[in-house]
mmCIF file of N, CA and C in Angstrom:
data_model
loop_
_atom_site.group_PDB
_atom_site.id
_atom_site.type_symbol
_atom_site.label_atom_id
_atom_site.label_comp_id
_atom_site.label_asym_id
_atom_site.label_seq_id
_atom_site.Cartn_x
_atom_site.Cartn_y
_atom_site.Cartn_z
ATOM 1 N N MET A 227 169.407 148.486 151.286
ATOM 2 C CA MET A 227 168.589 147.768 150.334
ATOM 3 C C MET A 227 167.709 146.784 151.098
ATOM 4 N N ALA A 228 166.442 146.787 150.794
ATOM 5 C CA ALA A 228 165.498 145.899 151.469
ATOM 6 C C ALA A 228 165.639 144.495 150.912
ATOM 7 N N SER A 229 165.556 143.530 151.788
ATOM 8 C CA SER A 229 165.623 142.152 151.318
ATOM 9 C C SER A 229 164.213 141.598 151.191
ATOM 10 N N THR A 230 164.063 140.659 150.287
ATOM 11 C CA THR A 230 162.773 140.005 150.116
ATOM 12 C C THR A 230 162.979 138.509 150.200
ATOM 13 N N THR A 231 161.973 137.828 150.627
ATOM 14 C CA THR A 231 162.011 136.380 150.687
ATOM 15 C C THR A 231 161.839 135.859 149.269
ATOM 16 N N PRO A 232 162.669 134.886 148.854
ATOM 17 C CA PRO A 232 162.503 134.336 147.506
ATOM 18 C C PRO A 232 161.066 133.864 147.293
ATOM 19 N N GLY A 233 160.518 134.212 146.138
ATOM 20 C CA GLY A 233 159.155 133.819 145.814
ATOM 21 C C GLY A 233 158.097 134.793 146.292
ATOM 22 N N THR A 234 158.483 135.813 147.078
ATOM 23 C CA THR A 234 157.532 136.803 147.559
ATOM 24 C C THR A 234 157.356 137.869 146.500
ATOM 25 N N PRO A 235 156.122 138.161 146.069
ATOM 26 C CA PRO A 235 155.914 139.173 145.038
ATOM 27 C C PRO A 235 156.294 140.560 145.539
ATOM 28 N N THR A 236 156.798 141.372 144.649
ATOM 29 C CA THR A 236 157.120 142.764 144.951
ATOM 30 C C THR A 236 156.250 143.643 144.084
ATOM 31 N N ALA A 237 156.336 144.960 144.288
ATOM 32 C CA ALA A 237 155.533 145.904 143.500
ATOM 33 C C ALA A 237 155.821 145.765 142.013
ATOM 34 N N SER A 238 157.055 145.361 141.670
ATOM 35 C CA SER A 238 157.403 145.249 140.259
ATOM 36 C C SER A 238 157.205 143.836 139.713
ATOM 37 N N SER A 239 156.688 142.932 140.538
ATOM 38 C CA SER A 239 156.442 141.562 140.079
ATOM 39 C C SER A 239 155.404 141.559 138.970
ATOM 40 N N PRO A 240 155.602 140.695 137.980
ATOM 41 C CA PRO A 240 154.555 140.587 136.951
ATOM 42 C C PRO A 240 153.284 140.026 137.582
ATOM 43 N N PRO A 241 152.133 140.356 137.030
ATOM 44 C CA PRO A 241 150.858 139.911 137.617
ATOM 45 C C PRO A 241 150.751 138.406 137.769
ATOM 46 N N THR A 242 151.395 137.651 136.912
ATOM 47 C CA THR A 242 151.296 136.195 136.996
ATOM 48 C C THR A 242 151.985 135.654 138.241
ATOM 49 N N ALA A 243 152.874 136.441 138.864
ATOM 50 C CA ALA A 243 153.587 136.001 140.066
ATOM 51 C C ALA A 243 152.864 136.375 141.354
ATOM 52 N N ILE A 244 151.769 137.099 141.238
ATOM 53 C CA ILE A 244 151.038 137.580 142.412
ATOM 54 C C ILE A 244 149.911 136.597 142.729
ATOM 55 N N PRO A 245 149.799 136.163 143.979
ATOM 56 C CA PRO A 245 148.692 135.270 144.360
ATOM 57 C C PRO A 245 147.331 135.915 144.058
ATOM 58 N N THR A 246 146.363 135.097 143.716
ATOM 59 C CA THR A 246 145.043 135.579 143.293
ATOM 60 C C THR A 246 144.409 136.530 144.300
ATOM 61 N N ALA A 247 144.425 136.204 145.579
ATOM 62 C CA ALA A 247 143.792 137.066 146.590
ATOM 63 C C ALA A 247 144.453 138.439 146.637
ATOM 64 N N GLU A 248 145.769 138.471 146.559
ATOM 65 C CA GLU A 248 146.492 139.744 146.577
ATOM 66 C C GLU A 248 146.219 140.535 145.296
ATOM 67 N N LEU A 249 146.195 139.845 144.160
ATOM 68 C CA LEU A 249 145.916 140.504 142.886
ATOM 69 C C LEU A 249 144.517 141.108 142.884
ATOM 70 N N THR A 250 143.541 140.357 143.381
ATOM 71 C CA THR A 250 142.161 140.862 143.454
ATOM 72 C C THR A 250 142.101 142.125 144.295
ATOM 73 N N LYS A 251 142.750 142.115 145.438
ATOM 74 C CA LYS A 251 142.766 143.289 146.314
ATOM 75 C C LYS A 251 143.419 144.483 145.616
ATOM 76 N N THR A 252 144.549 144.255 144.965
ATOM 77 C CA THR A 252 145.267 145.325 144.259
ATOM 78 C C THR A 252 144.413 145.918 143.141
ATOM 79 N N VAL A 253 143.806 145.059 142.340
ATOM 80 C CA VAL A 253 142.992 145.525 141.207
ATOM 81 C C VAL A 253 141.771 146.295 141.702
ATOM 82 N N LEU A 254 141.093 145.794 142.731
ATOM 83 C CA LEU A 254 139.916 146.505 143.246
ATOM 84 C C LEU A 254 140.307 147.840 143.883
ATOM 85 N N THR A 255 141.473 147.908 144.510
ATOM 86 C CA THR A 255 141.955 149.175 145.055
ATOM 87 C C THR A 255 142.182 150.173 143.928
ATOM 88 N N ARG A 256 142.815 149.728 142.851
ATOM 89 C CA ARG A 256 143.065 150.625 141.704
ATOM 90 C C ARG A 256 141.750 151.020 141.022
ATOM 91 N N TYR A 257 140.818 150.088 140.916
ATOM 92 C CA TYR A 257 139.514 150.384 140.334
ATOM 93 C C TYR A 257 138.791 151.444 141.174
ATOM 94 N N ASN A 258 138.817 151.300 142.489
ATOM 95 C CA ASN A 258 138.166 152.285 143.364
ATOM 96 C C ASN A 258 138.843 153.645 143.271
ATOM 97 N N GLU A 259 140.152 153.663 143.107
ATOM 98 C CA GLU A 259 140.867 154.927 142.897
ATOM 99 C C GLU A 259 140.420 155.564 141.581
ATOM 100 N N TYR A 260 140.257 154.753 140.553
ATOM 101 C CA TYR A 260 139.742 155.246 139.273
ATOM 102 C C TYR A 260 138.374 155.898 139.469
ATOM 103 N N ARG A 261 137.487 155.247 140.212
ATOM 104 C CA ARG A 261 136.144 155.800 140.431
ATOM 105 C C ARG A 261 136.229 157.171 141.114
ATOM 106 N N LYS A 262 137.119 157.333 142.090
ATOM 107 C CA LYS A 262 137.280 158.618 142.784
ATOM 108 C C LYS A 262 137.802 159.691 141.832
ATOM 109 N N VAL A 263 138.806 159.339 141.052
ATOM 110 C CA VAL A 263 139.381 160.304 140.111
ATOM 111 C C VAL A 263 138.372 160.645 139.024
ATOM 112 N N PHE A 264 137.635 159.661 138.537
ATOM 113 C CA PHE A 264 136.598 159.872 137.527
ATOM 114 C C PHE A 264 135.601 160.937 138.008
ATOM 115 N N LYS A 265 135.146 160.793 139.226
ATOM 116 C CA LYS A 265 134.197 161.754 139.795
ATOM 117 C C LYS A 265 134.831 163.143 139.891
ATOM 118 N N ARG A 266 136.066 163.197 140.354
ATOM 119 C CA ARG A 266 136.763 164.468 140.540
ATOM 120 C C ARG A 266 136.997 165.199 139.218
ATOM 121 N N VAL A 267 137.375 164.472 138.162
ATOM 122 C CA VAL A 267 137.648 165.153 136.893
ATOM 123 C C VAL A 267 136.374 165.729 136.287
ATOM 124 N N TYR A 268 135.241 165.082 136.510
ATOM 125 C CA TYR A 268 133.974 165.650 136.038
ATOM 126 C C TYR A 268 133.585 166.881 136.858
ATOM 127 N N GLU A 269 133.829 166.851 138.144
ATOM 128 C CA GLU A 269 133.503 168.001 138.992
ATOM 129 C C GLU A 269 134.370 169.206 138.668
ATOM 130 N N MET A 270 135.610 168.951 138.234
ATOM 131 C CA MET A 270 136.545 170.036 137.948
ATOM 132 C C MET A 270 136.621 170.383 136.456
ATOM 133 N N ASN A 271 135.964 169.570 135.605
ATOM 134 C CA ASN A 271 136.039 169.761 134.154
ATOM 135 C C ASN A 271 137.475 169.751 133.654
ATOM 136 N N ASP A 272 138.292 168.878 134.230
ATOM 137 C CA ASP A 272 139.692 168.790 133.856
ATOM 138 C C ASP A 272 140.128 167.335 133.951
ATOM 139 N N ALA A 273 140.438 166.742 132.807
ATOM 140 C CA ALA A 273 140.761 165.315 132.758
ATOM 141 C C ALA A 273 142.239 165.021 132.980
ATOM 142 N N ALA A 274 143.046 166.001 133.288
ATOM 143 C CA ALA A 274 144.495 165.794 133.405
ATOM 144 C C ALA A 274 144.862 164.681 134.381
ATOM 145 N N GLU A 275 144.214 164.615 135.524
ATOM 146 C CA GLU A 275 144.535 163.621 136.550
ATOM 147 C C GLU A 275 144.150 162.198 136.136
ATOM 148 N N LEU A 276 143.252 162.078 135.184
ATOM 149 C CA LEU A 276 142.725 160.770 134.798
ATOM 150 C C LEU A 276 143.810 159.821 134.298
ATOM 151 N N SER A 277 144.862 160.341 133.699
ATOM 152 C CA SER A 277 145.923 159.480 133.158
ATOM 153 C C SER A 277 146.657 158.708 134.248
ATOM 154 N N THR A 278 146.491 159.071 135.501
ATOM 155 C CA THR A 278 147.130 158.332 136.598
ATOM 156 C C THR A 278 146.422 157.015 136.888
ATOM 157 N N VAL A 279 145.162 156.885 136.449
ATOM 158 C CA VAL A 279 144.378 155.692 136.760
ATOM 159 C C VAL A 279 143.711 155.065 135.540
ATOM 160 N N ALA A 280 143.832 155.692 134.373
ATOM 161 C CA ALA A 280 143.172 155.184 133.172
ATOM 162 C C ALA A 280 144.124 155.264 131.984
ATOM 163 N N MET A 281 143.834 154.447 130.988
ATOM 164 C CA MET A 281 144.612 154.432 129.757
ATOM 165 C C MET A 281 143.660 154.325 128.570
ATOM 166 N N ASP A 282 144.174 154.537 127.379
ATOM 167 C CA ASP A 282 143.341 154.427 126.184
ATOM 168 C C ASP A 282 142.865 152.995 125.998
ATOM 169 N N PRO A 283 141.684 152.824 125.482
ATOM 170 C CA PRO A 283 140.834 153.822 124.841
ATOM 171 C C PRO A 283 139.961 154.646 125.804
ATOM 172 N N LEU A 284 139.782 154.181 127.033
ATOM 173 C CA LEU A 284 138.896 154.881 127.970
ATOM 174 C C LEU A 284 139.389 156.291 128.275
ATOM 175 N N LEU A 285 140.673 156.470 128.439
ATOM 176 C CA LEU A 285 141.234 157.786 128.743
ATOM 177 C C LEU A 285 140.830 158.799 127.683
ATOM 178 N N GLY A 286 140.953 158.442 126.427
ATOM 179 C CA GLY A 286 140.571 159.348 125.342
ATOM 180 C C GLY A 286 139.079 159.639 125.317
ATOM 181 N N GLU A 287 138.263 158.625 125.564
ATOM 182 C CA GLU A 287 136.802 158.803 125.559
ATOM 183 C C GLU A 287 136.362 159.780 126.642
ATOM 184 N N VAL A 288 136.855 159.596 127.850
ATOM 185 C CA VAL A 288 136.454 160.464 128.968
ATOM 186 C C VAL A 288 137.017 161.871 128.768
ATOM 187 N N THR A 289 138.232 161.978 128.283
ATOM 188 C CA THR A 289 138.844 163.290 128.032
ATOM 189 C C THR A 289 138.008 164.075 127.023
ATOM 190 N N ARG A 290 137.580 163.425 125.946
ATOM 191 C CA ARG A 290 136.732 164.098 124.938
ATOM 192 C C ARG A 290 135.383 164.495 125.531
ATOM 193 N N ASP A 291 134.789 163.623 126.346
ATOM 194 C CA ASP A 291 133.498 163.917 126.968
ATOM 195 C C ASP A 291 133.595 165.140 127.877
ATOM 196 N N ILE A 292 134.651 165.208 128.671
ATOM 197 C CA ILE A 292 134.829 166.352 129.570
ATOM 198 C C ILE A 292 135.047 167.630 128.768
ATOM 199 N N ALA A 293 135.786 167.550 127.674
ATOM 200 C CA ALA A 293 136.000 168.732 126.823
ATOM 201 C C ALA A 293 134.668 169.225 126.253
ATOM 202 N N GLN A 294 133.788 168.312 125.850
ATOM 203 C CA GLN A 294 132.472 168.697 125.323
ATOM 204 C C GLN A 294 131.619 169.342 126.410
ATOM 205 N N ILE A 295 131.644 168.800 127.598
ATOM 206 C CA ILE A 295 130.869 169.353 128.712
ATOM 207 C C ILE A 295 131.379 170.750 129.061
ATOM 208 N N ARG A 296 132.702 170.892 129.115
ATOM 209 C CA ARG A 296 133.311 172.187 129.406
ATOM 210 C C ARG A 296 132.941 173.208 128.328
ATOM 211 N N ALA A 297 132.931 172.782 127.057
ATOM 212 C CA ALA A 297 132.580 173.676 125.952
ATOM 213 C C ALA A 297 131.128 174.165 126.060
ATOM 214 N N LYS A 298 130.270 173.360 126.664
ATOM 215 C CA LYS A 298 128.869 173.755 126.878
ATOM 216 C C LYS A 298 128.710 174.669 128.087
ATOM 217 N N GLY A 299 129.778 174.853 128.845
ATOM 218 C CA GLY A 299 129.709 175.680 130.048
ATOM 219 C C GLY A 299 129.030 174.968 131.201
ATOM 220 N N GLU A 300 129.170 173.640 131.237
ATOM 221 C CA GLU A 300 128.518 172.846 132.280
ATOM 222 C C GLU A 300 129.549 172.141 133.161
ATOM 223 N N ILE A 301 129.087 171.740 134.315
ATOM 224 C CA ILE A 301 129.841 170.901 135.236
ATOM 225 C C ILE A 301 128.887 169.807 135.694
ATOM 226 N N TRP A 302 129.378 168.584 135.788
ATOM 227 C CA TRP A 302 128.572 167.473 136.289
ATOM 228 C C TRP A 302 129.000 167.134 137.708
ATOM 229 N N ARG A 303 128.018 166.887 138.542
ATOM 230 C CA ARG A 303 128.276 166.385 139.902
ATOM 231 C C ARG A 303 127.332 165.217 140.124
ATOM 232 N N PHE A 304 127.852 164.185 140.739
ATOM 233 C CA PHE A 304 127.024 163.002 140.966
ATOM 234 C C PHE A 304 127.517 162.251 142.193
ATOM 235 N N THR A 305 126.603 161.456 142.736
ATOM 236 C CA THR A 305 126.916 160.605 143.875
ATOM 237 C C THR A 305 126.562 159.182 143.485
ATOM 238 N N THR A 306 127.528 158.288 143.628
ATOM 239 C CA THR A 306 127.308 156.894 143.252
ATOM 240 C C THR A 306 127.691 155.951 144.386
ATOM 241 N N VAL A 307 127.125 154.769 144.306
ATOM 242 C CA VAL A 307 127.482 153.684 145.212
ATOM 243 C C VAL A 307 127.963 152.536 144.333
ATOM 244 N N SER A 308 129.121 151.993 144.690
ATOM 245 C CA SER A 308 129.747 150.944 143.898
ATOM 246 C C SER A 308 129.735 149.631 144.666
ATOM 247 N N ASN A 309 129.609 148.542 143.930
ATOM 248 C CA ASN A 309 129.650 147.205 144.521
ATOM 249 C C ASN A 309 130.480 146.306 143.591
ATOM 250 N N ALA A 310 131.767 146.612 143.478
ATOM 251 C CA ALA A 310 132.640 145.966 142.496
ATOM 252 C C ALA A 310 133.168 144.622 142.977
ATOM 253 N N ARG A 311 133.392 143.744 141.999
ATOM 254 C CA ARG A 311 134.054 142.474 142.264
ATOM 255 C C ARG A 311 134.760 142.014 140.992
ATOM 256 N N VAL A 312 135.836 141.292 141.171
ATOM 257 C CA VAL A 312 136.568 140.716 140.043
ATOM 258 C C VAL A 312 135.805 139.488 139.568
ATOM 259 N N TYR A 313 135.629 139.373 138.244
ATOM 260 C CA TYR A 313 134.932 138.198 137.746
ATOM 261 C C TYR A 313 135.738 137.372 136.754
ATOM 262 N N SER A 314 136.868 137.910 136.271
ATOM 263 C CA SER A 314 137.638 137.138 135.317
ATOM 264 C C SER A 314 139.027 137.743 135.161
ATOM 265 N N ARG A 315 139.897 136.939 134.551
ATOM 266 C CA ARG A 315 141.265 137.371 134.296
ATOM 267 C C ARG A 315 141.675 136.832 132.936
ATOM 268 N N SER A 316 142.388 137.635 132.160
ATOM 269 C CA SER A 316 142.826 137.178 130.845
ATOM 270 C C SER A 316 143.854 136.059 130.983
ATOM 271 N N LYS A 317 144.036 135.295 129.912
ATOM 272 C CA LYS A 317 144.977 134.174 129.944
ATOM 273 C C LYS A 317 146.402 134.636 130.204
ATOM 274 N N ASP A 318 146.779 135.804 129.678
ATOM 275 C CA ASP A 318 148.143 136.300 129.903
ATOM 276 C C ASP A 318 148.305 136.966 131.262
ATOM 277 N N GLY A 319 147.188 137.158 132.004
ATOM 278 C CA GLY A 319 147.229 137.730 133.341
ATOM 279 C C GLY A 319 147.390 139.238 133.387
ATOM 280 N N LEU A 320 147.426 139.886 132.238
ATOM 281 C CA LEU A 320 147.653 141.332 132.199
ATOM 282 C C LEU A 320 146.375 142.157 132.275
ATOM 283 N N THR A 321 145.229 141.508 132.147
ATOM 284 C CA THR A 321 143.948 142.202 132.245
ATOM 285 C C THR A 321 143.054 141.458 133.217
ATOM 286 N N VAL A 322 142.473 142.228 134.131
ATOM 287 C CA VAL A 322 141.528 141.671 135.093
ATOM 288 C C VAL A 322 140.202 142.382 134.852
ATOM 289 N N TYR A 323 139.130 141.631 134.841
ATOM 290 C CA TYR A 323 137.811 142.183 134.544
ATOM 291 C C TYR A 323 137.003 142.342 135.826
ATOM 292 N N VAL A 324 136.431 143.519 135.966
ATOM 293 C CA VAL A 324 135.652 143.874 137.142
ATOM 294 C C VAL A 324 134.213 144.091 136.699
ATOM 295 N N VAL A 325 133.274 143.582 137.466
ATOM 296 C CA VAL A 325 131.865 143.853 137.243
ATOM 297 C C VAL A 325 131.377 144.664 138.443
ATOM 298 N N ASP A 326 130.571 145.682 138.163
ATOM 299 C CA ASP A 326 130.150 146.592 139.219
ATOM 300 C C ASP A 326 128.726 147.067 138.947
ATOM 301 N N CYS A 327 127.868 146.908 139.937
ATOM 302 C CA CYS A 327 126.534 147.501 139.868
ATOM 303 C C CYS A 327 126.660 148.887 140.480
ATOM 304 N N ILE A 328 126.755 149.883 139.616
ATOM 305 C CA ILE A 328 126.933 151.257 140.082
ATOM 306 C C ILE A 328 125.562 151.910 140.174
ATOM 307 N N ARG A 329 125.239 152.329 141.372
ATOM 308 C CA ARG A 329 123.965 153.002 141.604
ATOM 309 C C ARG A 329 124.225 154.499 141.729
ATOM 310 N N THR A 330 123.637 155.256 140.813
ATOM 311 C CA THR A 330 123.750 156.711 140.876
ATOM 312 C C THR A 330 122.593 157.209 141.725
ATOM 313 N N LEU A 331 122.932 157.772 142.879
ATOM 314 C CA LEU A 331 121.903 158.281 143.777
ATOM 315 C C LEU A 331 121.336 159.594 143.257
ATOM 316 N N ALA A 332 122.210 160.416 142.671
ATOM 317 C CA ALA A 332 121.785 161.677 142.070
ATOM 318 C C ALA A 332 122.884 162.149 141.138
ATOM 319 N N GLY A 333 122.488 162.801 140.072
ATOM 320 C CA GLY A 333 123.439 163.385 139.131
ATOM 321 C C GLY A 333 122.872 164.689 138.619
ATOM 322 N N TYR A 334 123.652 165.759 138.699
ATOM 323 C CA TYR A 334 123.153 167.073 138.303
ATOM 324 C C TYR A 334 124.153 167.807 137.433
ATOM 325 N N ARG A 335 123.624 168.593 136.502
ATOM 326 C CA ARG A 335 124.410 169.520 135.699
ATOM 327 C C ARG A 335 124.314 170.885 136.344
ATOM 328 N N PHE A 336 125.437 171.592 136.338
ATOM 329 C CA PHE A 336 125.475 172.955 136.856
ATOM 330 C C PHE A 336 126.100 173.863 135.820
ATOM 331 N N SER A 337 125.696 175.126 135.827
ATOM 332 C CA SER A 337 126.326 176.117 134.977
ATOM 333 C C SER A 337 127.705 176.442 135.551
ATOM 334 N N ALA A 338 128.732 176.362 134.706
ATOM 335 C CA ALA A 338 130.087 176.688 135.155
ATOM 336 C C ALA A 338 130.204 178.177 135.448
ATOM 337 N N LYS A 339 129.336 178.974 134.835
ATOM 338 C CA LYS A 339 129.396 180.424 134.999
ATOM 339 C C LYS A 339 128.673 180.878 136.270
ATOM 340 N N THR A 340 127.457 180.377 136.484
ATOM 341 C CA THR A 340 126.645 180.856 137.610
ATOM 342 C C THR A 340 126.652 179.909 138.805
ATOM 343 N N GLY A 341 126.959 178.640 138.573
ATOM 344 C CA GLY A 341 126.916 177.655 139.645
ATOM 345 C C GLY A 341 125.523 177.111 139.896
ATOM 346 N N LYS A 342 124.534 177.600 139.150
ATOM 347 C CA LYS A 342 123.160 177.135 139.343
ATOM 348 C C LYS A 342 122.932 175.805 138.642
ATOM 349 N N ARG A 343 122.083 174.997 139.262
ATOM 350 C CA ARG A 343 121.736 173.707 138.685
ATOM 351 C C ARG A 343 120.910 173.918 137.427
ATOM 352 N N THR A 344 121.264 173.176 136.363
ATOM 353 C CA THR A 344 120.567 173.327 135.090
ATOM 354 C C THR A 344 119.852 172.064 134.636
ATOM 355 N N GLY A 345 120.023 170.970 135.354
ATOM 356 C CA GLY A 345 119.357 169.732 134.952
ATOM 357 C C GLY A 345 119.857 168.558 135.751
ATOM 358 N N GLY A 346 119.310 167.401 135.405
ATOM 359 C CA GLY A 346 119.707 166.169 136.092
ATOM 360 C C GLY A 346 118.629 165.714 137.036
ATOM 361 N N GLY A 347 118.996 164.851 137.932
ATOM 362 C CA GLY A 347 118.031 164.329 138.891
ATOM 363 C C GLY A 347 118.453 162.978 139.389
ATOM 364 N N PRO A 348 117.485 162.219 139.874
ATOM 365 C CA PRO A 348 117.826 160.906 140.412
ATOM 366 C C PRO A 348 118.376 160.009 139.308
ATOM 367 N N GLY A 349 119.274 159.175 139.676
ATOM 368 C CA GLY A 349 119.893 158.278 138.705
ATOM 369 C C GLY A 349 119.239 156.928 138.718
ATOM 370 N N GLY A 350 120.006 155.935 138.397
ATOM 371 C CA GLY A 350 119.551 154.561 138.373
ATOM 372 C C GLY A 350 120.710 153.650 138.699
ATOM 373 N N ALA A 351 120.507 152.371 138.548
ATOM 374 C CA ALA A 351 121.559 151.400 138.818
ATOM 375 C C ALA A 351 121.831 150.598 137.549
ATOM 376 N N PHE A 352 123.086 150.608 137.116
ATOM 377 C CA PHE A 352 123.477 149.897 135.911
ATOM 378 C C PHE A 352 124.720 149.063 136.161
ATOM 379 N N LEU A 353 124.758 147.933 135.500
ATOM 380 C CA LEU A 353 125.916 147.059 135.558
ATOM 381 C C LEU A 353 127.002 147.640 134.657
ATOM 382 N N HIS A 354 128.208 147.727 135.168
ATOM 383 C CA HIS A 354 129.360 148.180 134.386
ATOM 384 C C HIS A 354 130.377 147.060 134.350
ATOM 385 N N ARG A 355 130.850 146.748 133.149
ATOM 386 C CA ARG A 355 131.914 145.761 132.976
ATOM 387 C C ARG A 355 133.175 146.532 132.611
ATOM 388 N N THR A 356 134.224 146.355 133.396
ATOM 389 C CA THR A 356 135.416 147.179 133.274
ATOM 390 C C THR A 356 136.671 146.314 133.168
ATOM 391 N N ALA A 357 137.567 146.704 132.267
ATOM 392 C CA ALA A 357 138.858 146.035 132.124
ATOM 393 C C ALA A 357 139.916 146.871 132.837
ATOM 394 N N VAL A 358 140.671 146.223 133.707
ATOM 395 C CA VAL A 358 141.771 146.870 134.409
ATOM 396 C C VAL A 358 143.039 146.181 133.920
ATOM 397 N N ARG A 359 143.917 146.956 133.290
ATOM 398 C CA ARG A 359 145.078 146.385 132.598
ATOM 399 C C ARG A 359 146.386 146.769 133.282
ATOM 400 N N TYR A 360 147.284 145.801 133.355
ATOM 401 C CA TYR A 360 148.618 146.025 133.896
ATOM 402 C C TYR A 360 149.486 146.616 132.796
ATOM 403 N N ASP A 361 150.049 147.794 133.062
ATOM 404 C CA ASP A 361 150.850 148.477 132.046
ATOM 405 C C ASP A 361 151.983 149.237 132.714
ATOM 406 N N GLN A 362 153.187 148.918 132.343
ATOM 407 C CA GLN A 362 154.378 149.611 132.839
ATOM 408 C C GLN A 362 154.411 149.692 134.371
ATOM 409 N N GLY A 363 154.118 148.582 135.014
ATOM 410 C CA GLY A 363 154.249 148.488 136.460
ATOM 411 C C GLY A 363 153.060 148.937 137.277
ATOM 412 N N THR A 364 151.947 149.281 136.642
ATOM 413 C CA THR A 364 150.765 149.705 137.395
ATOM 414 C C THR A 364 149.489 149.220 136.705
ATOM 415 N N TRP A 365 148.432 149.179 137.473
ATOM 416 C CA TRP A 365 147.122 148.781 136.955
ATOM 417 C C TRP A 365 146.325 150.035 136.615
ATOM 418 N N LYS A 366 145.752 150.056 135.404
ATOM 419 C CA LYS A 366 144.925 151.184 134.972
ATOM 420 C C LYS A 366 143.670 150.661 134.281
ATOM 421 N N VAL A 367 142.590 151.409 134.417
ATOM 422 C CA VAL A 367 141.343 151.057 133.735
ATOM 423 C C VAL A 367 141.517 151.392 132.263
ATOM 424 N N SER A 368 141.229 150.410 131.408
ATOM 425 C CA SER A 368 141.423 150.621 129.981
ATOM 426 C C SER A 368 140.110 150.681 129.208
ATOM 427 N N ASP A 369 139.064 150.119 129.765
ATOM 428 C CA ASP A 369 137.788 150.097 129.045
ATOM 429 C C ASP A 369 136.673 149.861 130.056
ATOM 430 N N SER A 370 135.512 150.444 129.789
ATOM 431 C CA SER A 370 134.354 150.224 130.641
ATOM 432 C C SER A 370 133.097 150.337 129.803
ATOM 433 N N VAL A 371 132.196 149.405 130.000
ATOM 434 C CA VAL A 371 130.953 149.362 129.235
ATOM 435 C C VAL A 371 129.787 149.350 130.211
ATOM 436 N N ARG A 372 128.849 150.281 129.998
ATOM 437 C CA ARG A 372 127.622 150.260 130.798
ATOM 438 C C ARG A 372 126.678 149.254 130.161
ATOM 439 N N ASP A 373 126.162 148.365 130.979
ATOM 440 C CA ASP A 373 125.342 147.266 130.515
ATOM 441 C C ASP A 373 123.907 147.465 130.989
ATOM 442 N N LYS A 374 123.217 146.390 131.239
ATOM 443 C CA LYS A 374 121.815 146.398 131.635
ATOM 444 C C LYS A 374 121.633 146.973 133.038
ATOM 445 N N LYS A 375 120.374 147.239 133.376
ATOM 446 C CA LYS A 375 120.061 147.698 134.730
ATOM 447 C C LYS A 375 120.339 146.567 135.711
ATOM 448 N N CYS A 376 120.685 146.974 136.938
ATOM 449 C CA CYS A 376 120.935 145.949 137.965
ATOM 450 C C CYS A 376 120.248 146.348 139.263
#
């Protein structure tokens, strides 16, 4: 059994027991993992993996969107650049808010049947405000809103 120093946070420590710098690092790591999985589920037209990094209501929204895209016989591929930072934390400490200027360098639709590009093009840069919530021992993205251009 591993010993811990009294007062040292562990993986199962509640968020309120984690020092701010460590919490920020943990939340941004989980947010970046969400961004990777988000991209992958759109490329594969399969939202199954998304539940490892997201929760409702966002999980349901993205799952429905992918089902609609798949029903159209399309696949989305895109390249983005992220510049995320934590900007706030809820009073109970269970939700941390991330702001990110996500720049889409390119986004294209492809036919799932032929693999040929069917649309899309250069993207833009938009501010995204995202809630990352602590739930059952892990941090998951629960909501994200695309805001103004950045």
